[in-house]
CSV table of C-alpha atoms in Angstrom, one decimal:
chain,number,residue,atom,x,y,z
A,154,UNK,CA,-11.4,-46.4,-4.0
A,155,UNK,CA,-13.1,-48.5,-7.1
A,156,UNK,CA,-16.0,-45.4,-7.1
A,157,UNK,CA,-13.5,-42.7,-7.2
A,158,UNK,CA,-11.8,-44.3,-10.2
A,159,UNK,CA,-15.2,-44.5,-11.6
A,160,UNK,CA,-16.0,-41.2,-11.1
A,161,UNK,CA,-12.3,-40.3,-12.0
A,162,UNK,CA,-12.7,-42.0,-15.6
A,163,UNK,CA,-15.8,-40.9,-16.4
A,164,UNK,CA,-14.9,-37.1,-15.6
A,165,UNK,CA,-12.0,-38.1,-18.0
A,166,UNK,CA,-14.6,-39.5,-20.8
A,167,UNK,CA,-16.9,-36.1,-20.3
A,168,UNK,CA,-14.1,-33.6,-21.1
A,169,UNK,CA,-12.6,-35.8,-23.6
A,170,UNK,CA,-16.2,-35.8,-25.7
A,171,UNK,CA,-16.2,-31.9,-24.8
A,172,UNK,CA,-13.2,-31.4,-26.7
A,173,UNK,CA,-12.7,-33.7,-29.4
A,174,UNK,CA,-16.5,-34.3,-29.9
A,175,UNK,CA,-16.1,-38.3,-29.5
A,176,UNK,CA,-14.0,-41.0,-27.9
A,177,UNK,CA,-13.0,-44.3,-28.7
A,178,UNK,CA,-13.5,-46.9,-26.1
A,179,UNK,CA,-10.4,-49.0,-27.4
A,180,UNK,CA,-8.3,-45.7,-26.8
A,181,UNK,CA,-9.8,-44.9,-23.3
A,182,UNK,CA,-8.6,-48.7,-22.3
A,183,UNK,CA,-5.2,-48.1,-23.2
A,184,UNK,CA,-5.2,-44.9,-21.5
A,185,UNK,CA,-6.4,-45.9,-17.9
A,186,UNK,CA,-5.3,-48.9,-18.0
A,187,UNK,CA,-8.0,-51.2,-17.6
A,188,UNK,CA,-10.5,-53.2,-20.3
A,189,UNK,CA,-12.4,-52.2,-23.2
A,190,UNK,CA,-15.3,-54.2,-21.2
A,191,UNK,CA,-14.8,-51.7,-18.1
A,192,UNK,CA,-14.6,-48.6,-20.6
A,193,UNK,CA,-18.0,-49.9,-22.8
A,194,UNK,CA,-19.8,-50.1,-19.0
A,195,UNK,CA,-18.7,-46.8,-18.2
A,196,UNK,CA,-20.0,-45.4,-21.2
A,197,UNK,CA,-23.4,-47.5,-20.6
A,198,UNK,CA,-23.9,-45.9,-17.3
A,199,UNK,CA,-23.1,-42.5,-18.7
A,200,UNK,CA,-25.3,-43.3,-21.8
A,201,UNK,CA,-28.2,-44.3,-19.3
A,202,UNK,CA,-27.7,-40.7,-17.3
A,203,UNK,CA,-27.9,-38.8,-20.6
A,204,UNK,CA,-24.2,-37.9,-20.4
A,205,UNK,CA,-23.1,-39.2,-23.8
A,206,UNK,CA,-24.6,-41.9,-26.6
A,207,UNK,CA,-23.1,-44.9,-27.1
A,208,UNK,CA,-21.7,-45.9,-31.1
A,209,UNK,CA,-20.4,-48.3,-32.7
A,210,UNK,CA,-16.8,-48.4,-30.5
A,211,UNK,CA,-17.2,-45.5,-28.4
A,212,UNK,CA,-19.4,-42.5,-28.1
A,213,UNK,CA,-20.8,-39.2,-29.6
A,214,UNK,CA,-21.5,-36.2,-27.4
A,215,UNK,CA,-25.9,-36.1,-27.0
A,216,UNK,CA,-27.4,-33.7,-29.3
A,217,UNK,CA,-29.0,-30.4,-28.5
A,218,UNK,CA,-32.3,-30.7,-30.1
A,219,UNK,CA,-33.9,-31.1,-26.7
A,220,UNK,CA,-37.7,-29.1,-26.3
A,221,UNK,CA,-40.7,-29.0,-28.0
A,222,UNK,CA,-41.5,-27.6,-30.7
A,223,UNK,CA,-42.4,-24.0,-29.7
A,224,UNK,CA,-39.4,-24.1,-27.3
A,225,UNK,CA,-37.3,-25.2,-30.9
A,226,UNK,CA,-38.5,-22.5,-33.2
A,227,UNK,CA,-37.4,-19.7,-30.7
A,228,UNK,CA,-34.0,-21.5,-30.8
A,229,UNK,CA,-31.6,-19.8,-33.5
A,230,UNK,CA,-34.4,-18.8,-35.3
A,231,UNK,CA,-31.9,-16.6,-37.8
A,232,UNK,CA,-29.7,-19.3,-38.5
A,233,UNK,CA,-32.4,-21.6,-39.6
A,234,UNK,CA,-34.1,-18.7,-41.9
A,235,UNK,CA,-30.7,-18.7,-43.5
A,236,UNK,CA,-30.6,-22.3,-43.6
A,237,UNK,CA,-34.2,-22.3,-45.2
A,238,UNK,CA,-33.6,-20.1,-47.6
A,239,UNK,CA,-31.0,-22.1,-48.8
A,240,UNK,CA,-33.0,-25.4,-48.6
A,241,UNK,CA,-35.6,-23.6,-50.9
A,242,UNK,CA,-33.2,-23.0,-53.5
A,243,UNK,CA,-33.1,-26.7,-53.7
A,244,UNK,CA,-36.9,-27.7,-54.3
A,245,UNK,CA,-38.1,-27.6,-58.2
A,246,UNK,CA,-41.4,-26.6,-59.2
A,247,UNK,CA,-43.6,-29.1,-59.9
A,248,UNK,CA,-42.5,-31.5,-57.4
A,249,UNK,CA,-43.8,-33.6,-54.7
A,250,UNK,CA,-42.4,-32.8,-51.3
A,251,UNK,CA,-42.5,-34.7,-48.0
A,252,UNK,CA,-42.0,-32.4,-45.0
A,253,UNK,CA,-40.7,-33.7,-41.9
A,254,UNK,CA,-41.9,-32.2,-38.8
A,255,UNK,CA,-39.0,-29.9,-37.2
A,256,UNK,CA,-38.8,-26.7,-36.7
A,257,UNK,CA,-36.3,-25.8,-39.2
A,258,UNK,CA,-38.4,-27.7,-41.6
A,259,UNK,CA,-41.2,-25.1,-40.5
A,260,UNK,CA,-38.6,-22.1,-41.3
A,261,UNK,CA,-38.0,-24.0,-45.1
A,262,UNK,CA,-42.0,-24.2,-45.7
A,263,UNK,CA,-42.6,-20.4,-44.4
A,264,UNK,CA,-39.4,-19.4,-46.9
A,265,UNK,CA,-40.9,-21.6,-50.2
A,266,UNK,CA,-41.9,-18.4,-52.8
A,267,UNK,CA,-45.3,-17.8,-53.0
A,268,UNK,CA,-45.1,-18.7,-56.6
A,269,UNK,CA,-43.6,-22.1,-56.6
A,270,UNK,CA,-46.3,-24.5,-57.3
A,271,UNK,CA,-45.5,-28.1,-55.6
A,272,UNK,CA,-47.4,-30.9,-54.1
A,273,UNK,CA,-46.3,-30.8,-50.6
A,274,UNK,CA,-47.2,-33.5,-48.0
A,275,UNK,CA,-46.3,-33.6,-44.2
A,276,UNK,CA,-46.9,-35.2,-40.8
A,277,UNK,CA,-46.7,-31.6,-39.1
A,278,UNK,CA,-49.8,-29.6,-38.4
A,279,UNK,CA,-47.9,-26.6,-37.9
A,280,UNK,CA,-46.1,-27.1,-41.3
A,281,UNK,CA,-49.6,-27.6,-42.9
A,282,UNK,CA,-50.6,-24.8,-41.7
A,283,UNK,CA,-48.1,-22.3,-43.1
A,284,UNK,CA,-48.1,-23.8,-46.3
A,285,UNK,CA,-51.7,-24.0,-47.0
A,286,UNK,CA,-51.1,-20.0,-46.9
A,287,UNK,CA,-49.1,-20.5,-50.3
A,288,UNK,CA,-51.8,-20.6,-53.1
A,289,UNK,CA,-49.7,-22.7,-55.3
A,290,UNK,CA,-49.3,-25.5,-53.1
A,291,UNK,CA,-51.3,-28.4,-53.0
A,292,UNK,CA,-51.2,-29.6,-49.2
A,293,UNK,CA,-51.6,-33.1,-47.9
A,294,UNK,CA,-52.2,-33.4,-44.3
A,295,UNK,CA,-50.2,-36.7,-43.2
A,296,UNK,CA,-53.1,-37.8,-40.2
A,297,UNK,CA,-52.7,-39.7,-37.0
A,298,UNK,CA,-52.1,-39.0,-33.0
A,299,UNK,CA,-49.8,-36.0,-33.2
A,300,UNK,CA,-46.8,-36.1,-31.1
A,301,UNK,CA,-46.5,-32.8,-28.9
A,302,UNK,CA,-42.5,-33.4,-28.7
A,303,UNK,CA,-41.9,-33.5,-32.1
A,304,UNK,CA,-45.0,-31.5,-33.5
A,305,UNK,CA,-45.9,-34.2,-36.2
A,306,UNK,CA,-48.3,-36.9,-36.4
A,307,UNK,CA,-46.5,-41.0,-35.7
A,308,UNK,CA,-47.9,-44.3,-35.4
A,309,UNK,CA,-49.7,-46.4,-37.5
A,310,UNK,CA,-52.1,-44.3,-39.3
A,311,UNK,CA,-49.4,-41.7,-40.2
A,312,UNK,CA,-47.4,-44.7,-41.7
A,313,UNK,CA,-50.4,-46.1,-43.7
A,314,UNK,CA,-51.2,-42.2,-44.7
A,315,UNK,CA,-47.6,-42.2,-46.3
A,316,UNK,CA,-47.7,-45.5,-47.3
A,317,UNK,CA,-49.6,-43.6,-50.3
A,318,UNK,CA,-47.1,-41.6,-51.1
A,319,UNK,CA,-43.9,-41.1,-53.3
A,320,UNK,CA,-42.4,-38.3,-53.1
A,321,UNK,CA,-39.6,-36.8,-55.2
A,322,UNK,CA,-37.8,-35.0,-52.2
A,323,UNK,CA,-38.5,-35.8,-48.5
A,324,UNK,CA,-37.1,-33.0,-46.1
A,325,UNK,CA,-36.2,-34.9,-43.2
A,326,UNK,CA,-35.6,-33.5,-39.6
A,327,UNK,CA,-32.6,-34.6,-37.8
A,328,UNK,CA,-32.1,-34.8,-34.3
A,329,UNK,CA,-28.1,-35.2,-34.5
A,330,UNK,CA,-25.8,-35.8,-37.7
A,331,UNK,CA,-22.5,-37.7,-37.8
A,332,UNK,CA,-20.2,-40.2,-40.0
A,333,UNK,CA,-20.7,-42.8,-38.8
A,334,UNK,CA,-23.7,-42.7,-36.3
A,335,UNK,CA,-25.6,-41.1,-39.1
A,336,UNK,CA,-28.5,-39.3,-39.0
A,337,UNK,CA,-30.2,-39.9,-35.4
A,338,UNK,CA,-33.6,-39.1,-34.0
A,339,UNK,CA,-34.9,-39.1,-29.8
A,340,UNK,CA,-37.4,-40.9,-30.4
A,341,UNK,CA,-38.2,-44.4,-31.4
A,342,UNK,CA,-41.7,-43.6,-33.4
A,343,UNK,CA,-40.3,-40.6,-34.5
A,344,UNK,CA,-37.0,-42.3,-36.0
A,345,UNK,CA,-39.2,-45.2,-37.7
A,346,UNK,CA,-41.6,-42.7,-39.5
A,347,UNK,CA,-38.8,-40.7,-40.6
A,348,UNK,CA,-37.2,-43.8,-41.5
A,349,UNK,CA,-40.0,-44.8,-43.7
A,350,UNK,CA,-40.7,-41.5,-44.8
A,351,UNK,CA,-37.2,-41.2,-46.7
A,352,UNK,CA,-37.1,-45.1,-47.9
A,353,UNK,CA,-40.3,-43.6,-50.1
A,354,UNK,CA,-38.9,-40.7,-51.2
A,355,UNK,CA,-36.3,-40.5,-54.5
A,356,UNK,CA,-34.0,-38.2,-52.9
A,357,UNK,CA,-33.6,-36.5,-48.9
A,358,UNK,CA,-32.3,-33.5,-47.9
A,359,UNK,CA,-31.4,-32.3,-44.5
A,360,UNK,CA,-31.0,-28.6,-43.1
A,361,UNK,CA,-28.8,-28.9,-40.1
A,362,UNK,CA,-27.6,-26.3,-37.4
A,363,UNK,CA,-24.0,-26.3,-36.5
A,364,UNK,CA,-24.4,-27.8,-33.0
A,365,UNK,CA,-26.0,-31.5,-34.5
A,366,UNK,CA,-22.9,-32.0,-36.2
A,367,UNK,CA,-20.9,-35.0,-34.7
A,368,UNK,CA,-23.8,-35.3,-32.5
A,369,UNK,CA,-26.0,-38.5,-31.7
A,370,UNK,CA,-29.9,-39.2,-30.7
A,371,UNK,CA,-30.8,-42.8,-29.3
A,372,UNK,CA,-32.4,-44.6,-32.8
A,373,UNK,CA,-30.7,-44.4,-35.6
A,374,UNK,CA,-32.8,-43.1,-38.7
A,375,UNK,CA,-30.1,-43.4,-41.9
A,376,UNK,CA,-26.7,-42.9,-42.9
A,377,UNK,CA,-25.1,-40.2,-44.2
A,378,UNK,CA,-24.6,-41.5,-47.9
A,379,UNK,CA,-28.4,-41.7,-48.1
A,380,UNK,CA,-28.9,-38.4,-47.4
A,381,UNK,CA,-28.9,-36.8,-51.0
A,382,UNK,CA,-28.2,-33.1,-49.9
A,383,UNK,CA,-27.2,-31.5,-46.4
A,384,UNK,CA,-28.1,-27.7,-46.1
A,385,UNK,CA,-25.4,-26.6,-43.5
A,386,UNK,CA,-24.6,-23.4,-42.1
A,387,UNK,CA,-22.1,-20.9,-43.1
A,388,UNK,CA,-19.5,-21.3,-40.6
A,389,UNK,CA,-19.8,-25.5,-41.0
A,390,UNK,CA,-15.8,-26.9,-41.0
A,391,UNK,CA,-14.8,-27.5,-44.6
A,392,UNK,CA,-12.8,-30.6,-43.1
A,393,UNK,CA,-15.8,-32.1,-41.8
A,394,UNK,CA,-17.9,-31.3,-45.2
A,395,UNK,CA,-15.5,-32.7,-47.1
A,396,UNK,CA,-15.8,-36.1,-45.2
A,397,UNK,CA,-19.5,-36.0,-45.9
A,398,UNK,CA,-19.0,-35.1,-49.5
A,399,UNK,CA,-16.9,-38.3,-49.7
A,400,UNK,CA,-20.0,-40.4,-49.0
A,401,UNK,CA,-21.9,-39.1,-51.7
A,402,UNK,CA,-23.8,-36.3,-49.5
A,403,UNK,CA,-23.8,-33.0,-51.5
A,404,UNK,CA,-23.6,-30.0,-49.4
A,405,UNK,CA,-25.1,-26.9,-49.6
A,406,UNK,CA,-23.9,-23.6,-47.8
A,407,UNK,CA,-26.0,-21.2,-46.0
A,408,UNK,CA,-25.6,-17.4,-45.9
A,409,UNK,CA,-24.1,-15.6,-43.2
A,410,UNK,CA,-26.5,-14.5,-41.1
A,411,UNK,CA,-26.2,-10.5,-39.2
């Protein structure tokens, strides 16, 4: 009887994170009638079968941005060239620029305007690579053992190579965005470069697709309020802006895409 119960609750938690996009585990307690321990172990076990990530009281639904790389860039590819367009709009001239690897950071280095002279650094080879192509950007190539997950280069030697560096804007990818998780990364070298990465940078932007929001990764990367800007797509919920807006994240909107 206990396992059906468990099986019962936890069918309860799934659909509940399906439709309200997170649950609280001092709610689910009251609710089924048992403690907020028994509720936190359920969501443990479902954390630990991939079913949902555990926060701060509850849980966040696990984000989308599973694949590699090349399986990423076929993904939505015309929302993030409307979401890189917009991210462009948002880069001066003259600056230095960190690019994250990610594919929709890819999308905002192929978009930059041929003309835009900047200093651009990155961890990506694949980013290098289309930027080099712009002849008024200076590239640095951010070195190390590249990770074939995320496309980008972690570890030491890509922490000491940007231990050099201060840049201006850092364009950081992001696994899953939310409140109060914040911005979230898979995995653990990936969320302490990117961490590092942005606590050298004056200012980070983020260019997020629709289905991150309210999502969570494992490690946590930053929160929300020290994101500077968050490129979001057209169709984002101004009620869930607006709550971004409040920490001191500026938002941009994306175009409609065909």
């Amino acid at each position: 009887m206990q396992d059906f119960l468990l099986r019962e609750r936890q069918g309860v938690i799934s659909e509940r994170l399906r439709l309200n996009g997170r649950v609280l585990a001092a709610e689910l307690a009251l609710e089924f009638g048992v403690s907020e321990d028994t509720v936190r172990r359920d969501l443990r076990e479902m954390a630990a079968a991939g079913l949902c990530e555990r926060v701060y009281g509850g849980a966040l639904p696990v984000s989308p941005a599973h694949g590699s790389l090349t399986q990423r860039i076929g993904f939505a590819a015309d929302r993030k060239q409307a979401l890189a367009r917009a991210a462009a709009t948002q880069i001066a001239a003259g600056a230095c620029v960190f690019f994250d690897a990610g594919s929709t950071n890819l999308a905002i280095a192929n978009a930059l305007p041929a003309e835009l002279e900047l200093t651009a650094a990155t961890n990506a080879p694949a980013i290098a690579a289309a930027l080099i192509d712009k002849p008024a950007v200076n590239v640095i190539l951010i070195g190390g053992m590249v990770d074939r997950q995320t496309g980008g280069a972690l570890g030491a030697k890509a922490l000491r190579d940007m231990e050099q560096i201060s840049p201006d804007l850092c364009i950081l990818g992001a696994c899953g965005v939310d409140l109060e998780a914040g911005i979230t990364a898979f995995g653990f070298e990936d969320a302490e470069f990117k961490r590092f990465a942005a606590s050298r940078s004056r200012k980070v932007l983020a260019a997020v697709t629709s289905e991150k929001f309210g999502t969570a990764a494992p490690h946590s990367v930053l929160p929300v309020a020290h994101c500077e800007c968050l490129v979001v797509e057209h169709d984002a919920d101004p009620a869930v802006l607006a709550g971004y807006r409040e920490r001191g994240c500026r938002t941009v909107i994306a175009e409609k895409t065909n």
